[in-house]
Coordinates of C-alpha atoms and ligand atoms in Angstrom, one line a residue:
M1 CA -19.6 25.6 18.5
P2 CA -20.9 22.0 19.0
L3 CA -19.4 21.9 22.6
S4 CA -21.6 20.5 25.3
P5 CA -21.1 19.5 28.9
A6 CA -21.3 15.7 29.3
T7 CA -24.9 15.6 30.8
P8 CA -27.0 12.5 30.4
E9 CA -28.9 14.3 27.6
A10 CA -25.7 15.1 25.8
I11 CA -24.6 11.5 26.2
A12 CA -27.9 10.3 24.7
K13 CA -27.4 12.7 21.8
T14 CA -23.9 11.4 21.3
V15 CA -25.1 7.8 21.1
A16 CA -27.8 8.8 18.5
L17 CA -25.2 10.7 16.5
L18 CA -22.9 7.6 16.5
R19 CA -25.7 5.4 15.4
N20 CA -26.3 7.7 12.4
G21 CA -22.8 8.0 11.1
G22 CA -21.7 10.9 13.3
V23 CA -18.2 11.6 14.5
V24 CA -18.0 12.8 18.1
A25 CA -15.2 13.9 20.4
F26 CA -15.4 12.6 24.0
P27 CA -13.3 12.5 27.1
T28 CA -11.3 9.4 28.1
E29 CA -8.9 9.0 31.0
T30 CA -5.9 9.3 28.6
V31 CA -6.8 12.1 26.1
Y32 CA -9.9 13.2 24.2
G33 CA -10.9 10.7 21.6
L34 CA -12.6 11.3 18.2
G35 CA -15.0 8.4 17.8
A36 CA -17.1 6.7 15.2
L37 CA -19.1 3.4 15.3
V38 CA -16.6 0.8 14.5
W39 CA -18.7 -0.8 11.8
D40 CA -19.4 2.4 9.9
T41 CA -16.7 2.8 7.3
R42 CA -17.9 6.2 6.1
A43 CA -17.8 7.6 9.6
V44 CA -14.4 6.1 10.1
A45 CA -13.2 7.7 6.9
R46 CA -14.4 11.0 8.2
I47 CA -12.1 10.5 11.3
F48 CA -9.2 10.2 8.9
E49 CA -10.4 13.2 6.9
L50 CA -10.8 15.4 10.1
K51 CA -7.3 14.4 11.4
A52 CA -5.9 15.2 7.9
R53 CA -3.2 12.6 8.4
P54 CA -1.4 11.9 5.1
E55 CA -1.6 8.1 5.6
F56 CA -3.9 5.6 7.2
D57 CA -3.2 5.0 10.9
P58 CA -4.8 2.0 12.7
L59 CA -7.3 3.3 15.3
I60 CA -7.8 2.1 18.8
V61 CA -11.1 0.4 19.3
H62 CA -12.9 1.1 22.6
V63 CA -15.1 -1.5 24.3
A64 CA -17.3 -1.5 27.4
D65 CA -17.0 -5.1 28.4
R66 CA -15.7 -8.6 27.6
P67 CA -18.5 -9.6 25.2
M68 CA -17.9 -6.4 23.2
L69 CA -14.2 -7.3 23.1
E70 CA -15.0 -10.7 21.7
R71 CA -16.9 -9.1 18.8
V72 CA -13.7 -7.4 17.5
A73 CA -10.9 -9.7 18.7
I74 CA -10.1 -13.4 18.8
K75 CA -7.6 -15.8 20.4
L76 CA -6.6 -13.9 23.4
P77 CA -3.1 -15.1 24.6
D78 CA -2.9 -15.9 28.4
S79 CA -0.7 -12.9 29.0
A80 CA -3.4 -10.7 27.5
Q81 CA -6.0 -12.2 29.9
L82 CA -3.7 -11.5 32.8
L83 CA -3.3 -7.9 31.7
I84 CA -7.0 -7.4 31.2
E85 CA -7.7 -8.7 34.7
R86 CA -5.1 -6.4 36.2
F87 CA -5.5 -3.2 34.2
W88 CA -8.9 -3.0 32.5
P89 CA -10.8 -0.7 32.5
G90 CA -7.8 1.6 32.2
P91 CA -5.2 3.2 29.9
L92 CA -3.8 0.0 28.4
T93 CA -4.2 -0.9 24.8
L94 CA -3.8 -4.5 23.6
V95 CA -2.9 -5.5 20.1
L96 CA -4.9 -8.7 19.3
E97 CA -5.9 -10.8 16.3
R98 CA -8.9 -9.1 14.8
Q99 CA -12.3 -10.5 14.0
A100 CA -12.8 -10.6 10.2
R101 CA -15.9 -8.4 10.4
V102 CA -13.9 -5.4 11.6
P103 CA -13.5 -3.1 8.7
E104 CA -10.0 -2.9 7.4
L105 CA -10.1 0.8 7.3
V106 CA -10.2 0.7 11.2
T107 CA -7.0 -1.4 11.4
A108 CA -5.4 0.2 8.3
G109 CA -5.2 -3.2 6.7
L110 CA -3.5 -4.9 9.6
A111 CA -4.7 -8.4 10.7
T112 CA -4.5 -7.2 14.2
I113 CA -6.6 -4.8 16.2
A114 CA -5.7 -2.4 19.0
V115 CA -8.4 -2.5 21.8
R116 CA -8.9 -1.0 25.1
M117 CA -11.5 -0.6 27.8
P118 CA -11.6 3.0 29.0
S119 CA -12.3 3.7 32.6
H120 CA -13.6 7.3 32.1
P121 CA -17.2 7.4 33.3
V122 CA -18.3 9.4 30.2
A123 CA -16.6 7.1 27.7
R124 CA -18.1 4.1 29.6
A125 CA -21.6 5.6 29.6
I126 CA -21.4 6.2 25.8
L127 CA -20.2 2.6 25.1
R128 CA -22.8 1.0 27.3
A129 CA -25.7 3.0 25.9
L130 CA -24.4 2.4 22.3
G131 CA -23.8 -1.3 22.9
E132 CA -21.2 -1.3 20.1
P133 CA -17.5 -0.7 20.0
I134 CA -16.2 2.8 19.1
A135 CA -13.1 3.4 16.9
A136 CA -11.4 6.4 18.3
P137 CA -7.9 7.9 17.8
S138 CA -6.9 11.0 19.7
A139 CA -9.0 14.0 18.8
N140 CA -6.2 16.2 17.3
P141 CA -5.3 17.1 13.8
F142 CA -2.2 15.3 12.4
G143 CA 1.0 16.8 14.0
Y144 CA -0.7 18.6 16.9
L145 CA -0.4 17.8 20.6
S146 CA -2.9 15.3 22.0
P147 CA -6.0 17.1 23.4
T148 CA -6.5 16.9 27.1
R149 CA -9.4 19.4 27.3
A150 CA -12.6 19.8 25.3
E151 CA -11.4 23.3 24.4
H152 CA -8.3 21.8 22.6
V153 CA -10.6 19.9 20.4
A154 CA -12.9 22.9 19.8
E155 CA -9.9 25.0 18.8
T156 CA -8.5 22.6 16.3
L157 CA -11.4 20.6 14.9
G158 CA -14.2 22.9 16.0
Q159 CA -17.3 23.0 13.8
R160 CA -16.2 20.0 11.8
V161 CA -17.1 17.4 14.5
D162 CA -20.7 16.7 15.2
L163 CA -20.4 17.2 18.9
I164 CA -17.6 17.7 21.5
L165 CA -18.5 16.4 24.9
D166 CA -16.9 18.3 27.7
G167 CA -15.9 16.0 30.6
G168 CA -13.3 18.3 32.1
R169 CA -9.6 17.6 31.9
A170 CA -8.4 14.2 30.9
I171 CA -7.1 12.4 34.0
H172 CA -3.8 11.1 32.8
G173 CA -3.3 13.5 29.9
L174 CA -1.0 10.8 28.4
E175 CA -1.8 8.2 25.8
S176 CA -2.5 4.6 26.6
T177 CA 0.4 2.1 26.8
I178 CA 0.3 -0.2 23.9
V179 CA 1.3 -3.9 24.2
A180 CA 1.4 -6.5 21.4
F181 CA 1.8 -10.3 21.9
E182 CA 3.1 -11.7 18.6
P183 CA 5.6 -13.1 18.2
V184 CA 6.5 -12.2 21.8
P185 CA 5.0 -9.7 24.3
A186 CA 6.2 -6.2 23.2
L187 CA 5.8 -2.6 24.2
L188 CA 4.7 -0.7 21.1
R189 CA 4.1 2.7 22.8
P190 CA 5.0 3.8 26.3
G191 CA 2.0 5.4 28.0
A192 CA 0.0 6.0 31.1
I193 CA 0.8 2.6 32.6
P194 CA 4.5 2.2 33.2
A195 CA 6.1 -0.7 31.3
E196 CA 7.5 -2.0 34.7
S197 CA 4.0 -2.5 36.0
I198 CA 3.1 -4.6 33.0
E199 CA 6.3 -6.5 33.3
A200 CA 5.5 -7.3 36.9
V201 CA 2.4 -9.2 35.6
I202 CA 3.6 -10.9 32.5
G203 CA 7.4 -10.8 32.5
S204 CA 9.8 -8.8 30.3
L205 CA 8.6 -6.9 27.3
E206 CA 10.4 -6.5 24.0
R207 CA 10.8 -2.7 23.2
R208 CA 9.6 -2.1 19.7
Q209 CA 9.2 1.2 18.0
P210 CA 5.6 1.9 17.0
S211 CA 6.9 3.1 13.6
Q212 CA 8.5 -0.3 13.1
A213 CA 5.3 -2.0 14.1
V214 CA 2.9 -0.1 11.9
T215 CA 4.4 2.0 9.2
A216 CA 7.0 -0.4 7.8
P217 CA 5.0 -2.7 5.5
G218 CA 6.6 -6.1 5.1
Q219 CA 8.3 -6.0 8.5
L220 CA 5.3 -7.4 10.2
P221 CA 4.1 -10.7 8.9
V222 CA 0.5 -9.7 9.6
H223 CA 0.7 -6.5 7.6
Y224 CA -1.7 -6.6 4.7
A225 CA -0.5 -5.6 1.3
P226 CA -1.9 -7.1 -1.9
R227 CA 0.0 -10.1 -3.2
T228 CA -1.0 -9.2 -6.7
P229 CA 1.5 -6.8 -8.4
L230 CA 0.0 -3.3 -8.4
R231 CA 0.9 -0.3 -10.5
I232 CA -0.5 3.2 -10.5
V233 CA -1.6 4.0 -14.0
E234 CA -4.5 5.8 -15.7
P235 CA -6.5 2.8 -16.9
A236 CA -7.8 4.8 -19.9
G237 CA -4.2 4.7 -21.3
V238 CA -3.7 0.9 -20.9
A239 CA -4.0 -1.1 -24.1
L240 CA -7.0 -3.4 -24.4
E241 CA -5.0 -6.6 -24.6
E242 CA -3.2 -5.7 -21.4
R243 CA -6.5 -5.3 -19.6
R244 CA -7.8 -8.8 -20.0
T245 CA -5.6 -10.4 -17.3
A246 CA -5.7 -7.4 -14.9
G247 CA -8.0 -5.8 -12.4
A248 CA -8.7 -2.1 -12.3
L249 CA -9.1 0.0 -9.1
A250 CA -10.9 3.1 -10.2
L251 CA -12.2 6.2 -8.5
R252 CA -15.5 6.6 -10.4
D253 CA -15.3 5.4 -14.0
A254 CA -15.8 1.9 -15.4
F255 CA -13.2 0.8 -17.9
D256 CA -13.9 -1.9 -20.6
G257 CA -11.9 -5.0 -21.0
Y258 CA -10.6 -5.5 -17.5
A259 CA -11.1 -8.9 -15.9
A260 CA -12.5 -7.0 -12.9
T261 CA -13.1 -3.4 -11.9
R262 CA -13.7 -2.0 -8.5
R263 CA -15.1 1.6 -8.5
L264 CA -14.5 3.4 -5.2
S265 CA -17.2 6.0 -5.5
E266 CA -19.6 6.7 -8.4
R267 CA -19.8 10.3 -7.3
G268 CA -16.0 10.6 -7.1
D269 CA -16.3 11.4 -3.4
L270 CA -13.0 10.8 -1.6
R271 CA -14.7 10.0 1.8
E272 CA -16.9 7.3 0.2
A273 CA -13.9 6.1 -1.7
A274 CA -11.8 5.7 1.5
A275 CA -14.7 3.8 3.1
A276 CA -14.5 1.2 0.3
F277 CA -10.8 1.3 -0.3
F278 CA -9.4 -1.6 1.7
D279 CA -12.3 -3.9 0.8
A280 CA -11.9 -3.2 -2.9
L281 CA -8.1 -3.9 -2.8
H282 CA -8.8 -7.1 -0.9
D283 CA -11.4 -8.2 -3.4
L284 CA -9.2 -7.6 -6.4
D285 CA -6.3 -9.3 -4.6
G286 CA -8.4 -12.4 -4.1
L287 CA -9.2 -12.9 -7.8
G288 CA -5.8 -14.3 -8.7
L289 CA -5.1 -11.7 -11.4
E290 CA -1.8 -10.9 -13.0
R291 CA -1.9 -7.3 -12.0
I292 CA -3.9 -4.5 -10.5
D293 CA -4.0 -1.2 -12.3
A294 CA -4.8 1.5 -9.7
Q295 CA -6.0 4.8 -11.1
P296 CA -4.1 7.8 -9.6
L297 CA -6.3 9.5 -7.0
P298 CA -6.3 13.3 -6.3
E299 CA -3.7 13.9 -3.7
R300 CA -5.8 15.9 -1.4
G301 CA -7.9 15.0 1.7
L302 CA -8.3 11.3 2.0
G303 CA -6.8 10.9 -1.5
L304 CA -3.4 11.5 0.1
A305 CA -3.7 8.5 2.5
M306 CA -5.0 6.2 -0.3
M307 CA -2.2 7.2 -2.6
D308 CA 0.3 6.7 0.1
R309 CA -1.0 3.1 0.5
L310 CA -1.0 2.5 -3.3
K311 CA 2.5 3.8 -3.7
R312 CA 3.7 1.4 -1.0
A313 CA 1.9 -1.5 -2.7
A314 CA 3.4 -0.5 -6.0
A315 CA 6.9 -0.3 -4.6
R316 CA 6.9 -3.9 -3.5
Ligands
AMP401 P1 -4.1 7.0 19.1 O1 -5.4 6.4 19.0 O2 -4.0 8.4 18.5 O3 -3.6 7.1 20.5 O4 -3.0 6.2 18.3 C1 -3.3 4.8 17.9 C2 -2.0 4.2 17.8 O5 -2.1 2.8 18.1 C3 -1.4 4.0 16.3 O6 -0.7 5.2 15.9 C4 -0.5 2.8 16.4 O7 0.7 3.2 16.9 C5 -1.2 2.0 17.4 N1 -1.9 0.8 16.9 C6 -3.2 0.8 16.5 N2 -3.6 -0.4 16.0 C7 -2.5 -1.1 16.0 C8 -2.1 -2.4 15.5 N3 -3.1 -3.2 15.0 N4 -0.9 -2.9 15.6 C9 0.1 -2.1 16.2 N5 -0.2 -0.8 16.6 C10 -1.4 -0.3 16.5
MG402 MG1 -2.8 10.1 18.5

């Protein structure tokens, strides 16, 4: 079992693992997080794989300080500034406009990014030593309770994570409160900081369901879905003359005659494919094509989340 007390040596090992594509569970003041280096799309894809969620969920990005925040988010509204001064470091997540360099896999294609600055000494030590933001959702498989002890992570994700740092029981044992600012300040998820405390600083918050905010494409103006009509079809079966004005999104094979093709993984590896998925869609969407033909992906592992995304795009 890769379970280790959060000693300085184990923290150094965690940082080395994160720098090399590792996925590590670590304590925060809310619940245990399952983290990867924010820039490493393959490691981020592994988070989704480990959590076995049937769709992509935007991840909370953890930062150590202000400069690190500015590497992932832009244009902080005044009310966000006020909340940062009052509640960071702590269990408050802010939904902000994201820097273009943040991989879309991290934000599940959203133009916004959820960021927080944890107060837990172990989380802070990792972030400081790494010097880079960490994308980390809760370290539980899809549908399970959030983990408040290292043992919970060990029992459910066990050998499949590179390391589980044991920092004792999470202090709050409750997720962070999530606040968004566009078009008006809104509470997306109640959490460890009461809504009333936030309202005391910035005034009243609109109450929005997280499901409305994230999972309903089209409801949010910032939600990214390709503008180009997309259909799920086996490109091999598409007539040559129909290919000329279209782009193909394929798992591993190249198909002749398409105006453009993006292959997600030459080895047909679903993790590698997920790491490239949003970029490929974005690329094809930018070419001004008549249509995107997306090859059906195997509906297992990360293929499930990619197919979920493709089906939504196709339904528009
Ligand atoms: P967790 O990290 O497991 O506590 O869950 C992260 C949650 O944050 C997601 O399920 C969303 O509800 C929310 N979230 C993350 N990014 C965004 C975003 N860009 N916009 C709105 N909600 C977000
Ligand atoms: Mg969670």
